[in-house]
């Protein structure tokens, strides 16, 4: 397809949350990810945008949330991404089950299937979160957060895969193959798996098309969008042109400060983003103090006073309160 231009895998996955403190306590406190950036939803700057990742904020490890407080819940159905899959080391299953239980959270008995073990949890807003211990997962792609509560050897290794639920596996799959350059690697009943780039953990998407569902809705407790990585602006431009050539709508390139993004809906109505790897989260904060203050892009700085007055006060994992 795009002659050498490939999507490298998942860049980040963004969800909609309710209470911001509960969101921090789960993703930083229980899962032990590093809160690498505290910012606001650039399209709705009265709402936080939290970014949780590895120590450096490496793309592929980054789960992000808009905590909307009291807001309508999402609903399972066509057009949503219903679940987040994180990769954990294969030998860390017992550690994680114990850790989750010791926090008083409900956890199902781990499910063993082929080469993987699955631990199924829910975040405080009911979003299903599955920890996948896969035999062949590449454990070298992340920088464990050494200042966090989870020992490096058990630290989450980034996303394992993305998942979408759509009315037609065929249409969503053709879009992945013909426009975005994914390869089909498995086809089952109502579930087709694709990989991009070098494939493997972090570069996988499952397309589910169970019959008889209604339309789903994005809201509290659901994924808002899935972002795929490109190495640079040129590659992003190539994909943007391909999306347009195939008759789909796509936004202009939007500068998100820490990466540049384009957004578009795939045929099943799930919102995708293609984001550049750089410049990254170390652009405006040193690694030692990442995510310990409210970071705003320059164009929102004039609104800092108002933003600070409307954001609810939250306590960070290190005890500091913001805004
Ligand atoms: Zn995004």
GROMACS .gro file of C-alpha atoms and ligand atoms in nm:
model
  324
    1UNK     CA    1   0.000   0.000   0.000
    2UNK     CA    2   0.165   0.322   0.115
    3UNK     CA    3   0.508   0.209  -0.008
    4UNK     CA    4   0.707   0.179   0.312
    5UNK     CA    5   0.481   0.394   0.524
    6UNK     CA    6   0.337   0.189   0.808
    7UNK     CA    7   0.148   0.239   1.128
    8UNK     CA    8   0.386   0.117   1.395
    9UNK     CA    9   0.127   0.008   1.648
   10UNK     CA   10  -0.088   0.163   1.917
   11UNK     CA   11   0.024   0.514   2.015
   12UNK     CA   12  -0.230   0.573   2.292
   13UNK     CA   13  -0.584   0.479   2.383
   14UNK     CA   14  -0.807   0.743   2.535
   15UNK     CA   15  -1.104   0.668   2.757
   16UNK     CA   16  -1.381   0.866   2.921
   17UNK     CA   17  -1.375   0.856   3.300
   18UNK     CA   18  -1.595   0.989   3.576
   19UNK     CA   19  -1.430   1.108   3.897
   20UNK     CA   20  -1.072   1.226   3.829
   21UNK     CA   21  -0.935   1.120   4.168
   22UNK     CA   22  -1.067   0.766   4.127
   23UNK     CA   23  -0.907   0.755   3.784
   24UNK     CA   24  -0.565   0.853   3.926
   25UNK     CA   25  -0.598   0.612   4.216
   26UNK     CA   26  -0.664   0.322   3.980
   27UNK     CA   27  -0.426   0.380   3.687
   28UNK     CA   28  -0.137   0.524   3.888
   29UNK     CA   29  -0.213   0.371   4.227
   30UNK     CA   30  -0.331   0.019   4.144
   31UNK     CA   31  -0.189  -0.041   3.796
   32UNK     CA   32   0.125   0.154   3.884
   33UNK     CA   33   0.155   0.346   3.557
   34UNK     CA   34   0.331   0.680   3.572
   35UNK     CA   35   0.108   0.985   3.545
   36UNK     CA   36   0.335   1.154   3.289
   37UNK     CA   37   0.122   1.452   3.196
   38UNK     CA   38  -0.160   1.644   3.357
   39UNK     CA   39  -0.329   1.859   3.101
   40UNK     CA   40  -0.675   1.945   2.974
   41UNK     CA   41  -0.891   1.820   2.691
   42UNK     CA   42  -0.779   2.062   2.422
   43UNK     CA   43  -1.125   2.050   2.264
   44UNK     CA   44  -1.297   2.109   2.600
   45UNK     CA   45  -1.041   2.275   2.828
   46UNK     CA   46  -1.254   2.276   3.142
   47UNK     CA   47  -1.191   1.900   3.164
   48UNK     CA   48  -0.868   1.728   3.262
   49UNK     CA   49  -0.665   1.510   3.030
   50UNK     CA   50  -0.452   1.260   3.221
   51UNK     CA   51  -0.180   1.058   3.048
   52UNK     CA   52  -0.052   0.739   3.215
   53UNK     CA   53   0.244   0.559   3.067
   54UNK     CA   54   0.588   0.417   3.137
   55UNK     CA   55   0.865   0.623   3.298
   56UNK     CA   56   0.931   0.832   2.985
   57UNK     CA   57   0.582   0.838   2.835
   58UNK     CA   58   0.675   0.606   2.550
   59UNK     CA   59   0.407   0.578   2.279
   60UNK     CA   60   0.242   0.237   2.303
   61UNK     CA   61   0.229   0.254   2.682
   62UNK     CA   62   0.004   0.556   2.708
   63UNK     CA   63  -0.351   0.524   2.842
   64UNK     CA   64  -0.518   0.864   2.857
   65UNK     CA   65  -0.846   0.979   3.009
   66UNK     CA   66  -1.090   1.266   3.004
   67UNK     CA   67  -1.246   1.252   3.353
   68UNK     CA   68  -1.583   1.417   3.302
   69UNK     CA   69  -1.717   1.370   3.652
   70UNK     CA   70  -2.094   1.328   3.640
   71UNK     CA   71  -2.166   1.247   3.277
   72UNK     CA   72  -2.365   0.987   3.081
   73UNK     CA   73  -2.224   0.636   3.082
   74UNK     CA   74  -2.112   0.467   2.766
   75UNK     CA   75  -2.305   0.169   2.629
   76UNK     CA   76  -2.177  -0.151   2.472
   77UNK     CA   77  -2.270  -0.196   2.109
   78UNK     CA   78  -2.163  -0.125   1.754
   79UNK     CA   79  -1.920   0.160   1.705
   80UNK     CA   80  -1.732   0.138   2.034
   81UNK     CA   81  -1.405   0.007   2.161
   82UNK     CA   82  -1.519  -0.172   2.476
   83UNK     CA   83  -1.201  -0.278   2.653
   84UNK     CA   84  -0.837  -0.198   2.719
   85UNK     CA   85  -0.574  -0.472   2.700
   86UNK     CA   86  -0.242  -0.421   2.874
   87UNK     CA   87   0.054  -0.654   2.841
   88UNK     CA   88   0.222  -0.788   3.154
   89UNK     CA   89   0.524  -1.018   3.182
   90UNK     CA   90   0.436  -1.386   3.150
   91UNK     CA   91   0.557  -1.466   3.501
   92UNK     CA   92   0.367  -1.181   3.668
   93UNK     CA   93   0.019  -1.332   3.680
   94UNK     CA   94   0.029  -1.425   4.050
   95UNK     CA   95   0.175  -1.087   4.142
   96UNK     CA   96  -0.104  -0.901   3.964
   97UNK     CA   97  -0.388  -1.113   4.100
   98UNK     CA   98  -0.256  -1.062   4.452
   99UNK     CA   99  -0.200  -0.691   4.398
  100UNK     CA  100  -0.551  -0.631   4.271
  101UNK     CA  101  -0.709  -0.843   4.544
  102UNK     CA  102  -0.508  -0.670   4.815
  103UNK     CA  103  -0.660  -0.338   4.701
  104UNK     CA  104  -1.004  -0.482   4.764
  105UNK     CA  105  -1.090  -0.487   4.395
  106UNK     CA  106  -1.281  -0.763   4.228
  107UNK     CA  107  -1.085  -0.980   3.993
  108UNK     CA  108  -1.196  -1.288   3.803
  109UNK     CA  109  -0.998  -1.610   3.824
  110UNK     CA  110  -0.728  -1.577   3.551
  111UNK     CA  111  -0.831  -1.734   3.222
  112UNK     CA  112  -0.578  -1.948   3.041
  113UNK     CA  113  -0.600  -1.968   2.662
  114UNK     CA  114  -0.332  -2.099   2.426
  115UNK     CA  115  -0.019  -1.896   2.488
  116UNK     CA  116  -0.167  -1.639   2.720
  117UNK     CA  117  -0.322  -1.582   3.060
  118UNK     CA  118  -0.588  -1.313   3.097
  119UNK     CA  119  -0.670  -1.123   3.416
  120UNK     CA  120  -0.995  -0.933   3.386
  121UNK     CA  121  -1.062  -0.622   3.594
  122UNK     CA  122  -1.278  -0.316   3.575
  123UNK     CA  123  -1.162   0.037   3.633
  124UNK     CA  124  -1.362   0.257   3.877
  125UNK     CA  125  -1.600   0.359   3.598
  126UNK     CA  126  -1.668   0.003   3.487
  127UNK     CA  127  -1.435   0.005   3.186
  128UNK     CA  128  -1.310  -0.352   3.138
  129UNK     CA  129  -0.932  -0.372   3.164
  130UNK     CA  130  -0.763  -0.699   3.076
  131UNK     CA  131  -0.405  -0.776   3.173
  132UNK     CA  132  -0.258  -1.015   2.918
  133UNK     CA  133   0.041  -1.228   3.006
  134UNK     CA  134   0.160  -1.351   2.670
  135UNK     CA  135   0.444  -1.596   2.621
  136UNK     CA  136   0.590  -1.412   2.327
  137UNK     CA  137   0.527  -1.053   2.429
  138UNK     CA  138   0.826  -0.827   2.387
  139UNK     CA  139   0.912  -0.709   2.735
  140UNK     CA  140   1.186  -0.474   2.625
  141UNK     CA  141   0.976  -0.200   2.474
  142UNK     CA  142   0.916   0.004   2.786
  143UNK     CA  143   1.092   0.189   3.064
  144UNK     CA  144   0.938   0.068   3.389
  145UNK     CA  145   0.845   0.352   3.627
  146UNK     CA  146   1.106   0.309   3.897
  147UNK     CA  147   0.938   0.565   4.122
  148UNK     CA  148   0.607   0.381   4.115
  149UNK     CA  149   0.446   0.119   4.336
  150UNK     CA  150   0.497  -0.178   4.100
  151UNK     CA  151   0.841  -0.343   4.088
  152UNK     CA  152   1.008  -0.311   3.745
  153UNK     CA  153   0.989  -0.683   3.672
  154UNK     CA  154   0.608  -0.674   3.698
  155UNK     CA  155   0.548  -0.334   3.537
  156UNK     CA  156   0.287  -0.313   3.261
  157UNK     CA  157   0.457  -0.349   2.921
  158UNK     CA  158   0.221  -0.122   2.731
  159UNK     CA  159  -0.090  -0.207   2.539
  160UNK     CA  160  -0.132  -0.562   2.417
  161UNK     CA  161  -0.400  -0.493   2.157
  162UNK     CA  162  -0.696  -0.278   2.067
  163UNK     CA  163  -1.049  -0.406   2.022
  164UNK     CA  164  -1.350  -0.265   1.839
  165UNK     CA  165  -1.711  -0.382   1.812
  166UNK     CA  166  -1.874  -0.308   1.477
  167UNK     CA  167  -2.174  -0.415   1.271
  168UNK     CA  168  -1.960  -0.540   0.982
  169UNK     CA  169  -1.626  -0.714   1.031
  170UNK     CA  170  -1.588  -0.700   0.654
  171UNK     CA  171  -1.611  -0.322   0.617
  172UNK     CA  172  -1.399  -0.238   0.921
  173UNK     CA  173  -1.147  -0.504   0.817
  174UNK     CA  174  -1.120  -0.381   0.459
  175UNK     CA  175  -1.051  -0.033   0.592
  176UNK     CA  176  -0.772  -0.166   0.815
  177UNK     CA  177  -0.617  -0.362   0.526
  178UNK     CA  178  -0.669  -0.137   0.226
  179UNK     CA  179  -0.637   0.207   0.382
  180UNK     CA  180  -0.429   0.161   0.696
  181UNK     CA  181  -0.208  -0.126   0.576
  182UNK     CA  182  -0.288  -0.387   0.842
  183UNK     CA  183  -0.254  -0.759   0.773
  184UNK     CA  184  -0.518  -1.016   0.866
  185UNK     CA  185  -0.367  -1.278   1.094
  186UNK     CA  186  -0.673  -1.465   1.223
  187UNK     CA  187  -1.033  -1.504   1.118
  188UNK     CA  188  -1.288  -1.664   1.349
  189UNK     CA  189  -1.662  -1.647   1.390
  190UNK     CA  190  -1.746  -1.278   1.446
  191UNK     CA  191  -1.384  -1.198   1.533
  192UNK     CA  192  -1.102  -1.107   1.296
  193UNK     CA  193  -0.753  -1.012   1.410
  194UNK     CA  194  -0.518  -0.777   1.229
  195UNK     CA  195  -0.163  -0.662   1.290
  196UNK     CA  196   0.037  -0.366   1.167
  197UNK     CA  197   0.407  -0.295   1.134
  198UNK     CA  198   0.615  -0.572   1.285
  199UNK     CA  199   0.302  -0.710   1.453
  200UNK     CA  200   0.292  -0.867   1.796
  201UNK     CA  201   0.195  -0.718   2.129
  202UNK     CA  202   0.111  -0.349   2.090
  203UNK     CA  203   0.040  -0.373   1.716
  204UNK     CA  204  -0.275  -0.589   1.717
  205UNK     CA  205  -0.644  -0.511   1.677
  206UNK     CA  206  -0.938  -0.746   1.717
  207UNK     CA  207  -1.246  -0.656   1.515
  208UNK     CA  208  -1.558  -0.807   1.672
  209UNK     CA  209  -1.893  -0.820   1.494
  210UNK     CA  210  -2.131  -1.021   1.713
  211UNK     CA  211  -2.481  -1.024   1.559
  212UNK     CA  212  -2.785  -0.863   1.712
  213UNK     CA  213  -2.635  -0.567   1.895
  214UNK     CA  214  -2.763  -0.213   1.892
  215UNK     CA  215  -2.557   0.095   1.845
  216UNK     CA  216  -2.310   0.160   2.127
  217UNK     CA  217  -2.234   0.495   2.282
  218UNK     CA  218  -1.915   0.653   2.402
  219UNK     CA  219  -1.943   0.781   2.757
  220UNK     CA  220  -1.806   0.732   3.106
  221UNK     CA  221  -1.646   0.389   3.125
  222UNK     CA  222  -1.575   0.347   2.756
  223UNK     CA  223  -1.291   0.410   2.517
  224UNK     CA  224  -1.311   0.744   2.336
  225UNK     CA  225  -1.062   0.672   2.058
  226UNK     CA  226  -0.768   0.457   1.953
  227UNK     CA  227  -0.454   0.630   1.828
  228UNK     CA  228  -0.201   0.460   1.597
  229UNK     CA  229   0.165   0.566   1.570
  230UNK     CA  230   0.347   0.704   1.271
  231UNK     CA  231   0.717   0.782   1.283
  232UNK     CA  232   0.694   1.135   1.143
  233UNK     CA  233   0.492   1.409   0.973
  234UNK     CA  234   0.556   1.274   0.623
  235UNK     CA  235   0.414   0.935   0.707
  236UNK     CA  236   0.115   1.101   0.873
  237UNK     CA  237   0.055   1.306   0.558
  238UNK     CA  238   0.066   0.991   0.342
  239UNK     CA  239  -0.198   0.823   0.556
  240UNK     CA  240  -0.411   1.136   0.555
  241UNK     CA  241  -0.408   1.143   0.175
  242UNK     CA  242  -0.497   0.773   0.157
  243UNK     CA  243  -0.793   0.820   0.390
  244UNK     CA  244  -0.921   1.106   0.172
  245UNK     CA  245  -0.860   0.915  -0.153
  246UNK     CA  246  -1.071   0.630  -0.019
  247UNK     CA  247  -1.363   0.863   0.041
  248UNK     CA  248  -1.341   0.904   0.417
  249UNK     CA  249  -1.339   1.227   0.613
  250UNK     CA  250  -1.038   1.319   0.821
  251UNK     CA  251  -0.942   1.626   1.022
  252UNK     CA  252  -0.653   1.850   0.929
  253UNK     CA  253  -0.329   1.785   1.117
  254UNK     CA  254  -0.379   1.912   1.471
  255UNK     CA  255  -0.081   2.009   1.685
  256UNK     CA  256  -0.134   1.851   2.028
  257UNK     CA  257   0.202   1.988   2.150
  258UNK     CA  258   0.340   1.645   2.253
  259UNK     CA  259   0.246   1.489   1.917
  260UNK     CA  260   0.059   1.583   1.601
  261UNK     CA  261  -0.270   1.414   1.525
  262UNK     CA  262  -0.534   1.347   1.264
  263UNK     CA  263  -0.874   1.198   1.349
  264UNK     CA  264  -1.122   0.999   1.142
  265UNK     CA  265  -1.401   0.746   1.185
  266UNK     CA  266  -1.355   0.399   1.042
  267UNK     CA  267  -1.656   0.242   0.862
  268UNK     CA  268  -1.794   0.099   1.189
  269UNK     CA  269  -1.794   0.451   1.344
  270UNK     CA  270  -1.509   0.394   1.590
  271UNK     CA  271  -1.293   0.704   1.621
  272UNK     CA  272  -0.930   0.652   1.520
  273UNK     CA  273  -0.637   0.889   1.544
  274UNK     CA  274  -0.296   0.875   1.381
  275UNK     CA  275  -0.034   1.045   1.597
  276UNK     CA  276   0.335   1.116   1.550
  277UNK     CA  277   0.583   0.955   1.789
  278UNK     CA  278   0.734   1.293   1.876
  279UNK     CA  279   0.811   1.537   2.012
  280UNK     CA  280   0.689   1.353   2.325
  281UNK     CA  281   0.618   1.430   2.688
  282UNK     CA  282   0.971   1.538   2.779
  283UNK     CA  283   0.922   1.848   2.562
  284UNK     CA  284   0.809   2.072   2.847
  285UNK     CA  285   0.896   1.884   3.167
  286UNK     CA  286   1.215   1.706   3.277
  287UNK     CA  287   1.188   1.333   3.332
  288UNK     CA  288   1.230   1.372   3.709
  289UNK     CA  289   0.914   1.580   3.749
  290UNK     CA  290   0.695   1.460   3.462
  291UNK     CA  291   0.328   1.494   3.541
  292UNK     CA  292   0.352   1.689   3.864
  293UNK     CA  293   0.192   2.015   3.751
  294UNK     CA  294  -0.076   2.130   3.510
  295UNK     CA  295   0.082   2.141   3.162
  296UNK     CA  296  -0.087   2.348   2.897
  297UNK     CA  297   0.001   2.404   2.533
  298UNK     CA  298   0.105   2.765   2.465
  299UNK     CA  299  -0.229   2.848   2.303
  300UNK     CA  300  -0.416   2.762   2.623
  301UNK     CA  301  -0.178   2.947   2.859
  302UNK     CA  302  -0.389   3.265   2.841
  303UNK     CA  303  -0.677   3.057   2.989
  304UNK     CA  304  -0.470   2.910   3.274
  305UNK     CA  305  -0.644   3.117   3.541
  306UNK     CA  306  -0.991   3.013   3.429
  307UNK     CA  307  -0.884   2.650   3.379
  308UNK     CA  308  -0.736   2.638   3.728
  309UNK     CA  309  -1.060   2.772   3.872
  310UNK     CA  310  -1.286   2.512   3.710
  311UNK     CA  311  -1.079   2.193   3.737
  312UNK     CA  312  -1.154   1.987   4.046
  313UNK     CA  313  -0.867   1.958   4.291
  314UNK     CA  314  -0.696   1.618   4.286
  315UNK     CA  315  -0.416   1.457   4.483
  316UNK     CA  316  -0.133   1.312   4.274
  317UNK     CA  317   0.043   0.986   4.360
  318UNK     CA  318   0.330   1.185   4.518
  319UNK     CA  319   0.090   1.372   4.747
  320UNK     CA  320   0.100   1.703   4.562
  321UNK     CA  321  -0.238   1.861   4.490
  322UNK     CA  322  -0.327   2.025   4.159
  323UNK     CA  323  -0.433   2.250   3.994
  324LIG    ZN1  324  -0.578   1.084   2.122
   0.00000   0.00000   0.00000
